[in-house]
XYZ file of C-alpha atoms in Angstrom:
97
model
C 0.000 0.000 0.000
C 1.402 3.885 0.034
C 2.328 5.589 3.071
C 1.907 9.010 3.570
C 5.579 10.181 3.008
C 4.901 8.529 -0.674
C 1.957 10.986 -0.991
C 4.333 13.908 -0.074
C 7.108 13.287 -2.632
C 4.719 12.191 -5.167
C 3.455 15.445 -5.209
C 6.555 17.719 -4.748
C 7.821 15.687 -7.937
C 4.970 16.654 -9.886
C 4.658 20.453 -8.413
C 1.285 20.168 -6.707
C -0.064 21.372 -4.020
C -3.031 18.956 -1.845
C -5.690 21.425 -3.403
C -4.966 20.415 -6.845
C -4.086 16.582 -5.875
C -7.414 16.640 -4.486
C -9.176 17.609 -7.456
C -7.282 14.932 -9.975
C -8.201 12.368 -7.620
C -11.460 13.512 -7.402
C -11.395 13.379 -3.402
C -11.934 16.377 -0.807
C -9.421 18.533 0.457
C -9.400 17.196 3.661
C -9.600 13.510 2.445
C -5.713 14.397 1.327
C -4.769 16.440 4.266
C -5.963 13.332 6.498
C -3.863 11.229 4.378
C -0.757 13.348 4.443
C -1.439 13.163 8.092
C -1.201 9.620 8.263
C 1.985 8.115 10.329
C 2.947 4.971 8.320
C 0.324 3.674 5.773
C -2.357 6.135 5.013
C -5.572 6.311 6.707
C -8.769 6.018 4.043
C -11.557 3.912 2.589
C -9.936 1.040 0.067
C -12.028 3.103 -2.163
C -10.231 6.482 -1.590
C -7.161 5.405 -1.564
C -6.887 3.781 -4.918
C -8.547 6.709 -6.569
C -5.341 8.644 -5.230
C -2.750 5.969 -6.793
C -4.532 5.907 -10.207
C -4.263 9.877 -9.781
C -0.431 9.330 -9.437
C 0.016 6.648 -11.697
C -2.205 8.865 -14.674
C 0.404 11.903 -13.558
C 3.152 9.713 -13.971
C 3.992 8.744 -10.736
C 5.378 4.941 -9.897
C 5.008 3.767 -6.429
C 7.684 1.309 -5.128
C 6.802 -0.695 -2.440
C 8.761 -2.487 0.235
C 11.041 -4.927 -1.417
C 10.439 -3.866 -4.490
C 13.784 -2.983 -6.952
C 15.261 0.333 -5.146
C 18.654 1.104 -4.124
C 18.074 0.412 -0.576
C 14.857 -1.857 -0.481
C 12.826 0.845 1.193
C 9.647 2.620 -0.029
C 9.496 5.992 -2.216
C 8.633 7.237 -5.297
C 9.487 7.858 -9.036
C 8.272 9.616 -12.419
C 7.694 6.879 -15.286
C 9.532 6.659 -18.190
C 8.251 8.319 -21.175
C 7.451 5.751 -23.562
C 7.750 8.194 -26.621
C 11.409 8.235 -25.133
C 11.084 11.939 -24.989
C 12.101 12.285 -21.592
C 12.459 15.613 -19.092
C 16.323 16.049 -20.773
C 17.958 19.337 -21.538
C 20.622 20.186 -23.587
C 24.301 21.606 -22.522
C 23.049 25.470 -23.350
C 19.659 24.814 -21.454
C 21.498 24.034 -18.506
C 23.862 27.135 -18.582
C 21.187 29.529 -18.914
């Protein structure tokens, strides 16, 4: 399942704030805010909680689990790779500016 630091990073990577979160997932304000609030797995109906992970997942977000292929075996988060293979890259003089 996610935890609530998941939740956090998921959407810091994306640049949202719990208002907006709230809206793609088509939950209330303080559905997310309880969440967030959560110490260890997040607190929520089954129902609420996997309308916030297909939110994620249709932003781009991959959950990893416990166990699950990480550097250190623990749980976090990561964009998906664009399959178009167009990823977030810039070039050398985008970088300078």
């Amino acid at each position: 399942m996610i935890v609530a630091a998941q939740i956090r990073a998921a959407r810091a990577l994306l640049g949202l704030d719990q208002r907006r979160l709230a809206e793609a997932a088509g939950l209330s304000l303080p559905t997310i805010q309880r969440m967030e609030a959560s110490d260890g797995q997040v607190r929520g109906t089954l129902d609420s909680v996997m309308k916030l992970i297909e939110a994620l997942d249709r932003a781009g977000i991959e959950l990893i689990g416990d166990g699950q292929v990480s550097s250190d075996g623990g749980r976090g988060v990561r964009l998906k790779r664009c399959d178009s293979g167009s990823d977030a890259k810039t070039s050398d003089t985008d970088a300078t500016r």
